[in-house]
Coordinates of C-alpha atoms and ligand atoms in Angstrom, one line a residue:
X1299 CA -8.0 -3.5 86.7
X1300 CA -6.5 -6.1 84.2
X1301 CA -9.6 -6.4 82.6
X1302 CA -9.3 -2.6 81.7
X1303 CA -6.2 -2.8 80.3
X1304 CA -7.0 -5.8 77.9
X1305 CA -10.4 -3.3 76.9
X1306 CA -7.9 -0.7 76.3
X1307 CA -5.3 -2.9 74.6
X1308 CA -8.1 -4.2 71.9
X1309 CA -9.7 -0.8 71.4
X1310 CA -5.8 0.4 70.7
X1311 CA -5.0 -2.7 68.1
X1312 CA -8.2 -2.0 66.5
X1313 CA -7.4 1.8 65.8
X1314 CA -4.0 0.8 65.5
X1315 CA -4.9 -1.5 62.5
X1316 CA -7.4 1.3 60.5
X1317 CA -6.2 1.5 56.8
X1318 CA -4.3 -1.6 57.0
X1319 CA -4.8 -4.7 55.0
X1320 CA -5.5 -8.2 56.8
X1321 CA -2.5 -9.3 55.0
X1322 CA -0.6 -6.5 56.8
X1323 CA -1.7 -6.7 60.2
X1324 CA 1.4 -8.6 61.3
X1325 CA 3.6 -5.8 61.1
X1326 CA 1.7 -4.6 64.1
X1327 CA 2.1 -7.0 66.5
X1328 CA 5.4 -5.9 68.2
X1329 CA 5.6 -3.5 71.1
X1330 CA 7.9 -1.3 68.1
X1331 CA 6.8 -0.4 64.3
X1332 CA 9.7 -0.4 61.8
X1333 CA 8.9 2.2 59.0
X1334 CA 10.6 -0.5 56.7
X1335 CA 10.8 2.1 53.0
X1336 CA 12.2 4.6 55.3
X1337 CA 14.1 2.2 57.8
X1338 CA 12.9 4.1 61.1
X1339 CA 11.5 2.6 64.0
X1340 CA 8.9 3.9 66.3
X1341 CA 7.0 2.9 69.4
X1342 CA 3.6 0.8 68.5
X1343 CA 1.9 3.7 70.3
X1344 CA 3.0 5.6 67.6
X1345 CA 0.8 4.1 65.1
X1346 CA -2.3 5.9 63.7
X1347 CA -2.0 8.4 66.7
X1348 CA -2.1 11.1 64.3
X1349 CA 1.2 12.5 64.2
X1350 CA 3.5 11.7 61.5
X1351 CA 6.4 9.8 62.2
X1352 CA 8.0 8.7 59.0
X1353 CA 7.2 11.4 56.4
X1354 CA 8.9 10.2 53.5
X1355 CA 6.5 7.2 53.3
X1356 CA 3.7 7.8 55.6
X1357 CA 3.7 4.2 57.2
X1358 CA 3.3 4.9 60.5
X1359 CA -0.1 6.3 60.1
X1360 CA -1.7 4.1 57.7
X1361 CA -5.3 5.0 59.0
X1362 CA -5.2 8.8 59.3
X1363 CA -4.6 11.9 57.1
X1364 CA -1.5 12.8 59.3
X1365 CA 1.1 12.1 56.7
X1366 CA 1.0 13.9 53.7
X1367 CA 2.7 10.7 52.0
X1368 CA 0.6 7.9 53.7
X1369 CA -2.2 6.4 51.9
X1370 CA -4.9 4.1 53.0
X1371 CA -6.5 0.7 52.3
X1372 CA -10.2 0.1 52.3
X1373 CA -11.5 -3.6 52.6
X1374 CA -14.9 -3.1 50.9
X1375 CA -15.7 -6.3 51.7
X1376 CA -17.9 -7.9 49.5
X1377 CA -16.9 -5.5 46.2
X1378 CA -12.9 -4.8 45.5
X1379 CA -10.5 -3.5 47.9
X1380 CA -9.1 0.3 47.2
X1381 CA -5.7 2.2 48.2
X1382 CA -6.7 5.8 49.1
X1383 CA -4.0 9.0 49.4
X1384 CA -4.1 9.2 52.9
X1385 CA -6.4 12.9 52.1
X1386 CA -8.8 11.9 51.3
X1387 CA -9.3 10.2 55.3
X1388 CA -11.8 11.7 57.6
X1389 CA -12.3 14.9 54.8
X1390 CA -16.4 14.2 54.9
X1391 CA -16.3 12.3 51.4
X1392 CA -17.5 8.8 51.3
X1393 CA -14.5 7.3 49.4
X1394 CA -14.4 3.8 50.3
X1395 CA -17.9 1.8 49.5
X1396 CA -17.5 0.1 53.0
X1397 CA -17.1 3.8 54.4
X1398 CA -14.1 3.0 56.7
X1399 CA -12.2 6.0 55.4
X1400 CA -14.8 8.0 57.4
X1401 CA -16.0 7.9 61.1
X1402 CA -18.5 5.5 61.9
X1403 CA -21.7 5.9 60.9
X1404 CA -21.0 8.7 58.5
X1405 CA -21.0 6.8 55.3
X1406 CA -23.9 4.4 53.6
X1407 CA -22.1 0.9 52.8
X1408 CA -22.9 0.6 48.9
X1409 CA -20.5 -2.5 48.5
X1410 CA -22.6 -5.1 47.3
X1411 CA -24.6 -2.5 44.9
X1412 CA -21.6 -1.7 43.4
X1413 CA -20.1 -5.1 43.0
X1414 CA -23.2 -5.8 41.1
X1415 CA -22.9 -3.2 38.3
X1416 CA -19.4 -4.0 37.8
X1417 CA -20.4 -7.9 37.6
X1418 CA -22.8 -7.0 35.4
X1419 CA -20.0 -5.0 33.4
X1420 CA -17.9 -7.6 33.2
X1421 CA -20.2 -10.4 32.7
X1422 CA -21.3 -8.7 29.4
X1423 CA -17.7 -7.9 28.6
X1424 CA -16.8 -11.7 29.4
X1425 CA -19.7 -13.0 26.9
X1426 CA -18.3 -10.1 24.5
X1427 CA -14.8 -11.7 25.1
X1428 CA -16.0 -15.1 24.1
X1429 CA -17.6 -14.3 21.1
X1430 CA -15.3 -12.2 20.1
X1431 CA -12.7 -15.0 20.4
X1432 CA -15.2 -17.7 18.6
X1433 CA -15.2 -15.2 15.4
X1434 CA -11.5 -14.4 15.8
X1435 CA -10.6 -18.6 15.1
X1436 CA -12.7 -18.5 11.8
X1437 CA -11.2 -15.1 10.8
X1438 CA -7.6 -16.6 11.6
X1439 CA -8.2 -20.2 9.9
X1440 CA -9.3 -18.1 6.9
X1441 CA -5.8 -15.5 7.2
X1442 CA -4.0 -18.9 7.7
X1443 CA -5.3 -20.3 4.2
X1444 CA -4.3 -16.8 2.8
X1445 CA -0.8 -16.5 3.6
X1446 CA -0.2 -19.9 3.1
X1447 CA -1.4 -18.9 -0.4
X1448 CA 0.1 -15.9 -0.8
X1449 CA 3.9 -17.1 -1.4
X1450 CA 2.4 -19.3 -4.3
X1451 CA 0.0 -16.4 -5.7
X1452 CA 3.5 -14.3 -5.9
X1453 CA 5.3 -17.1 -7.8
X1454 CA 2.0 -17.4 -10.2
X1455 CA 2.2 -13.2 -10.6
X1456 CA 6.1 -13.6 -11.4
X1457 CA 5.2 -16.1 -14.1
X1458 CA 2.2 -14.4 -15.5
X1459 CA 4.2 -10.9 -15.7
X1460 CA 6.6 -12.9 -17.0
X1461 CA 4.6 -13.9 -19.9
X1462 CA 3.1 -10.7 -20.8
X1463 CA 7.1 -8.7 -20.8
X1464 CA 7.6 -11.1 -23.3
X1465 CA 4.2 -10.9 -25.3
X1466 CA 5.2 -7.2 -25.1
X1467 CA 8.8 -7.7 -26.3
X1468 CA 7.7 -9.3 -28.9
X1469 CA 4.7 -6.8 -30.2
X1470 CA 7.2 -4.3 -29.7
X1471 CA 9.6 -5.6 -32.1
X1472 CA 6.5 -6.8 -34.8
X1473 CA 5.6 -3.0 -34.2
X1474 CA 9.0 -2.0 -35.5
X1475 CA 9.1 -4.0 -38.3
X1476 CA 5.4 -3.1 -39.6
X1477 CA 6.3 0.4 -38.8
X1478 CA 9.6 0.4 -41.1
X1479 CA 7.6 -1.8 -43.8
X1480 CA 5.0 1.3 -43.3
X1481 CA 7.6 3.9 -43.9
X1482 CA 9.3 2.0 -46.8
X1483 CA 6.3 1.4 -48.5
X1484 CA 5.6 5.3 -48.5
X1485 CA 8.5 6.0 -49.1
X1486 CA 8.4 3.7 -52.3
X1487 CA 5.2 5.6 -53.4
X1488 CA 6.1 8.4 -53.1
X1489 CA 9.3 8.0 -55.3
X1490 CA 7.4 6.1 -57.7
X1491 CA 5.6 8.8 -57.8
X1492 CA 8.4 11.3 -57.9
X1493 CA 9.9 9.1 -60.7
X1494 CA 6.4 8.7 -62.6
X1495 CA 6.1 12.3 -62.6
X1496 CA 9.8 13.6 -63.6
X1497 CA 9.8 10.9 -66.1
X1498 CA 6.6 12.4 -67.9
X1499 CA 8.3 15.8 -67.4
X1500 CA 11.1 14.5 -69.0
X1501 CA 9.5 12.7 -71.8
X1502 CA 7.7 16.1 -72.1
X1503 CA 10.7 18.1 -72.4
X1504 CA 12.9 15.5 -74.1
X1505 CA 10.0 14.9 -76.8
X1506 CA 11.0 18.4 -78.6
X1507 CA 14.5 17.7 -77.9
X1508 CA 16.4 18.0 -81.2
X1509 CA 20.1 17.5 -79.7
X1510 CA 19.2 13.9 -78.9
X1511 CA 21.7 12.3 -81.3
X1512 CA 20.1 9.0 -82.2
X1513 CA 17.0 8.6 -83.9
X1514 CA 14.1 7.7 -81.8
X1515 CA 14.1 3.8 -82.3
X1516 CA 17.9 3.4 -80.9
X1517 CA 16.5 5.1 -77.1
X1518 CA 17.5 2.9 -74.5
X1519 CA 14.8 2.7 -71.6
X1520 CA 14.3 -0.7 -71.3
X1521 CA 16.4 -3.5 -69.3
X1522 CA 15.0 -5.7 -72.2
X1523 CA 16.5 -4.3 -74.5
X1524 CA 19.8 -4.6 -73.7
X1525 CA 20.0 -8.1 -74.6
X1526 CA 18.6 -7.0 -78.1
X1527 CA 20.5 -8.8 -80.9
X1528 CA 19.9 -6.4 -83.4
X1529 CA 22.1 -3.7 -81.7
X1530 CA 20.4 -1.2 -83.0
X1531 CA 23.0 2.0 -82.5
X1532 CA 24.9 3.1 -85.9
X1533 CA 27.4 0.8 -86.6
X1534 CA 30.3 2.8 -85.7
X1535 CA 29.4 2.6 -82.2
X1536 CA 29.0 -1.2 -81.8
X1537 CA 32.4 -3.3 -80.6
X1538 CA 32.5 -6.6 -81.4
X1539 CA 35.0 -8.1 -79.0
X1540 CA 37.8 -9.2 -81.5
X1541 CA 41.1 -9.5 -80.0
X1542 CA 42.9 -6.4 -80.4
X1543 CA 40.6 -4.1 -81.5
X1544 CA 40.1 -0.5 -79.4
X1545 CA 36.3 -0.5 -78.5
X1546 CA 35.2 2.9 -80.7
X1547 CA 34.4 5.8 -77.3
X1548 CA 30.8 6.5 -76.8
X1549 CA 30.0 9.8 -77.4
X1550 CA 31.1 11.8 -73.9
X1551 CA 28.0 14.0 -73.5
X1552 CA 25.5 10.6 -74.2
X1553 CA 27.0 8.6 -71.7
X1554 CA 24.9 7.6 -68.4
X1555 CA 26.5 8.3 -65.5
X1556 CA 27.8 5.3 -63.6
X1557 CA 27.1 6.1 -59.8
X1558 CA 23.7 7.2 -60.6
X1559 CA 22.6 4.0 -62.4
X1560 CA 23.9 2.3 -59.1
X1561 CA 21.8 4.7 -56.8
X1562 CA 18.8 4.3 -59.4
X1563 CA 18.9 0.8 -59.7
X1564 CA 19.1 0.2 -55.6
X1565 CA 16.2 2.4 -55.1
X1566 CA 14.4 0.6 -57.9
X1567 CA 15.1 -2.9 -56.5
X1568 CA 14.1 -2.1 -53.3
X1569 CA 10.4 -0.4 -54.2
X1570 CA 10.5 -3.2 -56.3
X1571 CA 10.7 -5.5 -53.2
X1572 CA 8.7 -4.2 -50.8
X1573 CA 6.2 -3.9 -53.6
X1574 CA 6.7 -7.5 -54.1
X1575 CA 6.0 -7.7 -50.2
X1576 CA 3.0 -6.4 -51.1
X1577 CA 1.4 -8.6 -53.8
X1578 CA 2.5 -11.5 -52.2
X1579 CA 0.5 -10.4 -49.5
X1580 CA -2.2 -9.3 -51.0
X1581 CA -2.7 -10.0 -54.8
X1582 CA -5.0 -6.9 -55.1
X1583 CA -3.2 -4.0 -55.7
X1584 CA -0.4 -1.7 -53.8
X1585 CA -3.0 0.5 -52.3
X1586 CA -5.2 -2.5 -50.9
X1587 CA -1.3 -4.1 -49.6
X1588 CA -0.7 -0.4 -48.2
X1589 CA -4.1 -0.1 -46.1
X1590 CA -3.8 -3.9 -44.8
X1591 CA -0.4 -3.2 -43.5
X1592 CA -1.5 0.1 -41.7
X1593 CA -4.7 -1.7 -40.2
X1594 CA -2.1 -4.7 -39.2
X1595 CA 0.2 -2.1 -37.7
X1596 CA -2.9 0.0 -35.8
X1597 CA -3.9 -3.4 -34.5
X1598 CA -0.5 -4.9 -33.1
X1599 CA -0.5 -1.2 -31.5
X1600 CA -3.7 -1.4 -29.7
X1601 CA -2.7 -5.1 -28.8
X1602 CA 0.6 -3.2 -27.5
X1603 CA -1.4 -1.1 -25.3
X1604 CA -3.4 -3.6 -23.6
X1605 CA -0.4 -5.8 -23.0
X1606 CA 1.9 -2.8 -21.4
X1607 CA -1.1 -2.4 -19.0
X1608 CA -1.3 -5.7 -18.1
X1609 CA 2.5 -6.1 -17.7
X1610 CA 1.5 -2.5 -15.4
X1611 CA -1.4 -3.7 -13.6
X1612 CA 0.8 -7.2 -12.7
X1613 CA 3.7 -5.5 -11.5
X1614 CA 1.2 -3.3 -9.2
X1615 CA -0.3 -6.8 -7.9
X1616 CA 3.5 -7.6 -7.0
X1617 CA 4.1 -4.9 -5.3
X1618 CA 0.8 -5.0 -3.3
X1619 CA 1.6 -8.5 -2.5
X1620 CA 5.4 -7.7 -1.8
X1621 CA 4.1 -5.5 0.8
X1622 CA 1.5 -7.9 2.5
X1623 CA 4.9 -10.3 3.5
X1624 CA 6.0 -7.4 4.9
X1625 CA 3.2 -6.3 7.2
X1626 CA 3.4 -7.4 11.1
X1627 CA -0.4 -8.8 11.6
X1628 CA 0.0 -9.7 15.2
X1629 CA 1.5 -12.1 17.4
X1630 CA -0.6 -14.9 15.8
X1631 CA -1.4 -13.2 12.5
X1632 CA -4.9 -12.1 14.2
X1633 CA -5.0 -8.8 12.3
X1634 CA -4.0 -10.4 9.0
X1635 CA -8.2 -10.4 8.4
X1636 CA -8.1 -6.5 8.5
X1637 CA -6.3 -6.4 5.3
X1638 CA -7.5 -4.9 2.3
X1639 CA -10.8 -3.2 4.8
X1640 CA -12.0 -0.1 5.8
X1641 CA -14.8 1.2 7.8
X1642 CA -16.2 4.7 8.7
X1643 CA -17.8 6.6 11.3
X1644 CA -19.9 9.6 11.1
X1645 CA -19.2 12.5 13.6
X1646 CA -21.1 16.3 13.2
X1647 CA -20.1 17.3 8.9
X1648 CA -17.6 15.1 8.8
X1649 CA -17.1 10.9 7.9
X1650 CA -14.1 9.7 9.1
X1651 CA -12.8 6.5 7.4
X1652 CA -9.6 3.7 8.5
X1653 CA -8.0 1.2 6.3
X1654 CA -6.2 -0.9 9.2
X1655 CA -2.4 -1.3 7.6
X1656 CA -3.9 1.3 5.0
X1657 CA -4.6 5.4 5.3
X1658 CA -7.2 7.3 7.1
X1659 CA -9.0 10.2 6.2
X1660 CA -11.5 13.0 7.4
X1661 CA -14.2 13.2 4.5
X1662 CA -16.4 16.3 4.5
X1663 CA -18.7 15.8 1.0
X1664 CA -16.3 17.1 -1.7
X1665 CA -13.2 17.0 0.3
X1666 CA -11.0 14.4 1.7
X1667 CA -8.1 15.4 4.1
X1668 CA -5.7 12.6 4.4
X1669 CA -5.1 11.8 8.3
X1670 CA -1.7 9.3 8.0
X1671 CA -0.9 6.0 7.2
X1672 CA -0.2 3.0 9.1
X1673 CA 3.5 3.3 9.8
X1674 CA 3.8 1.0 13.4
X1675 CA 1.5 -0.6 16.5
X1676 CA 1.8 1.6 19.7
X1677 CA 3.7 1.2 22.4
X1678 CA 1.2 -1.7 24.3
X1679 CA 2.0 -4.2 21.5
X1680 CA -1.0 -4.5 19.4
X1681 CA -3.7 -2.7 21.1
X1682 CA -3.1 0.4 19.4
X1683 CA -2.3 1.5 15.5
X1684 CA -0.2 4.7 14.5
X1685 CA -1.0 6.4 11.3
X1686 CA 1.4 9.4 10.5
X1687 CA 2.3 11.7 7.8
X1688 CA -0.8 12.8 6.8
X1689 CA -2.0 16.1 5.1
X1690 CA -0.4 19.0 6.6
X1691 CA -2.5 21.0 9.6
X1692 CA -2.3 24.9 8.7
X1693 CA 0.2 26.0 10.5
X1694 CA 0.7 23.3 12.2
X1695 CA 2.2 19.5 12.4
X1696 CA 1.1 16.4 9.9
X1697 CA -2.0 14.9 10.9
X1698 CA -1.9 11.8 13.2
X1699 CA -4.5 9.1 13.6
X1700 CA -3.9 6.9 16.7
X1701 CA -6.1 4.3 16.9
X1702 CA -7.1 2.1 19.9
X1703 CA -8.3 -1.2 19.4
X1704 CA -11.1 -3.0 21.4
X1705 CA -12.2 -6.3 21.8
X1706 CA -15.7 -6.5 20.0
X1707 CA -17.8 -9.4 18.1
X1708 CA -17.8 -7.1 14.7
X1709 CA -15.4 -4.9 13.3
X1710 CA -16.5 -1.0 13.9
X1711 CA -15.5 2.7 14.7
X1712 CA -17.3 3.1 17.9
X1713 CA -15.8 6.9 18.7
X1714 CA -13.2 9.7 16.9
X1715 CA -12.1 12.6 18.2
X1716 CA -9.3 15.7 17.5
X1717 CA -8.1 15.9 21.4
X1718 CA -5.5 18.5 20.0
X1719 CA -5.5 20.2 16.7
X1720 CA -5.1 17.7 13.7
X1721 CA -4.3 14.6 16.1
X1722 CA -6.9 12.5 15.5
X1723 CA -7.8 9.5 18.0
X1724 CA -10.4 6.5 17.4
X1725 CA -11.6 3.1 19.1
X1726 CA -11.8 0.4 16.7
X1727 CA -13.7 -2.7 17.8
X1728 CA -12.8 -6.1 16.0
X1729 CA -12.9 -9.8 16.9
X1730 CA -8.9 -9.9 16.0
X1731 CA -8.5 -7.7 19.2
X1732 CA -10.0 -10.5 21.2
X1733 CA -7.2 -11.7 23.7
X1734 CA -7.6 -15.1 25.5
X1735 CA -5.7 -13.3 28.3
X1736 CA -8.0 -10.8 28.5
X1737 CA -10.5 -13.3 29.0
X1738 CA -8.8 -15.3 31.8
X1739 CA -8.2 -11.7 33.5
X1740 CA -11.4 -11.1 33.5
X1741 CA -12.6 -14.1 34.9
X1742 CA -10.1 -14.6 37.5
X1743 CA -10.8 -11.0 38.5
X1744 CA -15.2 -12.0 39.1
X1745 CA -14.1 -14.9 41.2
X1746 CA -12.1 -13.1 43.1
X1747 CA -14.9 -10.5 43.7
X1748 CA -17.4 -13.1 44.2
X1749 CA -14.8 -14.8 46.9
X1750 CA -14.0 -11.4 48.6
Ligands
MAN664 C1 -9.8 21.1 9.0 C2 -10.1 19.8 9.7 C3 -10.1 19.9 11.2 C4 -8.8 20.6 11.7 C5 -8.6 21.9 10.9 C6 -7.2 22.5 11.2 O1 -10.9 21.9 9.2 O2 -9.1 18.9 9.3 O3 -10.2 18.7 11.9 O4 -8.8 20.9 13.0 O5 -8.6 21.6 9.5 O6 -7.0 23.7 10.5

């Protein structure tokens, strides 16, 4: 009789215990069962007798499909252990590789095959892991000599701009003056010219000129003469400075107007000067002077041009540099190597391309849509890079580019895909995505599995 009772009592405890972990069991071992999430206690004949006692949780039937709740623990010895939804006990489906989620016998035990395929999937990953991490160092010690240089490369791009605002500045203002020497100079010409011309009009008209009222030798057109000591006017007009005596009036209608022999003699003096300019400059003539200064002038223009682009092309180096310091390259600076790259993928008509930190795009032989740029890592801190505000969708949102990133020994596109209209996804394998934690993961999870 006793001995019936201590058959009975193991069968029970074994039925009792199906869908438990060993690490569990304990909770089993009284003659009640607390349903501890739901704070119910039941009988220990209660357990796995397939009726549900605690609902909300499903603890009292850990090894049967009686609570809707429940869920269920298979050992798989010798591969990983798996929680089930308590539904998928008993239904006829072999869900567990040790088969314990089905009645005995039912099920094929494919532990061990699996465990190999998944060794050997995470053996390769492991050796991709540590390569990955070997090129990652030399890609960070090279990042590391970068920045370090960077601050220094911005103070040697201040300077040089420096320099070429004030090469500028000062072509600029050697423009201005060759420019207004330019315009004098023309404008000289052409009032010589003027005056060469009305002056032989003049003498044309004045030759026949009878009202003139001195006789030809007494004209006065020469700054010479003046200091003639033979004043050769009639007598009557010259006044000899004796004390006393009235200088004798010039006749009215004879007399030069006094505000234009100012204006006359200004304009005179200064073609004079700049014509001066000229022959000191060049002892050939005017003309020669005139094409050497517009040749100087063209040349300190073109030199202009160049310098303004430089001073451009400098400030545009700045800015690019500016924005570098600003960019978050990882916890270590491990993405700091992605800079400045891009790499493309091929799918159906299309190439897709991603600058990490830069734009992508979606390239289709003559067009090139523009699928966002980098604006912030995901959510999982640097596994995964958002590009936004790209080219409008018809009728629809700004394209999106959300790119995951892998660990892999080379940097590459491995897939792309538009899961929903103009949101754009990719895996991007690099060496900077290489985590030492992922590694120690990995390997702590293959010992376990090997221990198990
Ligand atoms: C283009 C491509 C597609 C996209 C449609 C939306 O054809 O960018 O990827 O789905 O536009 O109109």
């Amino acid at each position: 009789m006793l001995a019936v009772v201590f058959i009975c009592l193991c069968v029970c405890l074994v039925d009792a215990l199906r869908g438990v972990a060993s690490d569990m069991e304990r909770q089993f071992e009284g003659r009640d069962f607390l349903c501890e999430r739901e704070g119910k206690t039941v009988r220990i004949e209660a357990v796995n007798d397939d009726f549900c006692d605690c609902p909300l949780y499903g603890e009292d039937e850990p090894g049967t499909s009686a609570c809707a709740m429940g869920s269920f623990y298979c050992e798989n010895k010798g591969f990983m252990p798996k929680n089930l939804p308590s539904s998928n006990v008993d239904d006829g489906l072999c869900d567990c590789c040790d088969g314990s989620d089905e009645s005995p016998g039912l099920c094929v035990n494919t532990c061990k095959l699996e465990a190999l395929e998944v060794q050997r999937e995470w053996m390769n990953a492991i050796q991709v892991l540590k390569k990955g991490i070997q090129a990652k160092a030399g890609l960070m010690e090279e990042s590391t000599d970068r920045m370090a240089n960077h601050e220094k490369e911005v103070e040697a791009l201040k300077v040089q701009l420096k320099k070429h605002e004030d090469e500028v500045e000062k072509l600029k203002s050697k423009e201005t003056e060759l420019s207004e020497l330019k315009r004098l100079g023309e404008e000289a010409r052409n009032l010589v010219q003027g005056e060469e011309i009305q002056e032989g009009e003049e003498k044309e008209e004045e030759e026949p000129d009878e009202s003139f009222p001195y006789p030809e030798e007494y004209r006065f057109d020469n700054e010479e003469d003046k200091g003639d000591e033979d004043f050769p006017y009639p007598e009557e007009y010259k006044f000899d400075a004796e004390e006393g005596d009235e200088p004798i009036p010039f006749p009215e209608e004879h007399k030069v107007d006094s505000a234009e022999e100012e204006t006359s003699g200004f304009i005179h003096k200064t073609i004079e000067g700049v014509f001066e300019w000229f022959k000191s400059s060049n002892d050939e003539n005017d003309a020669i002077s005139m094409d050497k200064l517009k040749s100087d002038l063209e040349s300190i223009q073109k030199k202009l041009r160049t310098a303004e682009f430089t001073v451009n092309d400098k400030k545009n180096e700045i800015e690019k540099k500016m924005k570098y310091g600003t960019i978050d390259f990882g916890a270590h600076n491990e993405f700091e190597s992605l800079f400045g790259l891009c790499f493309e993928i091929q799918k159906q008509s299309y190439t897709f391309e991603m600058c990490p930190f830069g734009k992508s795009y979606q390239k289709d032989g003559k067009n090139s849509i523009h699928l966002g740029t980098f604006q912030k890592w995901g959510d999982q801190p640097y596994k995964e890079m958002l590009f936004e505000h790209g080219q409008k969708c018809w009728n629809g949102p700004q394209r999106t580019t959300k790119v995951q990133l892998k660990c892999g020994t080379s940097n590459k596109i491995t897939h792309v895909d538009e899961p929903s209209i103009c949101s754009y996804e990719m895996v991007f394998e690099s060496p900077s995505a290489c985590d030492e934690v992922d590694l120690e993961l990995l390997e702590a999870k293959v010992a376990k599995m090997f221990l198990h």
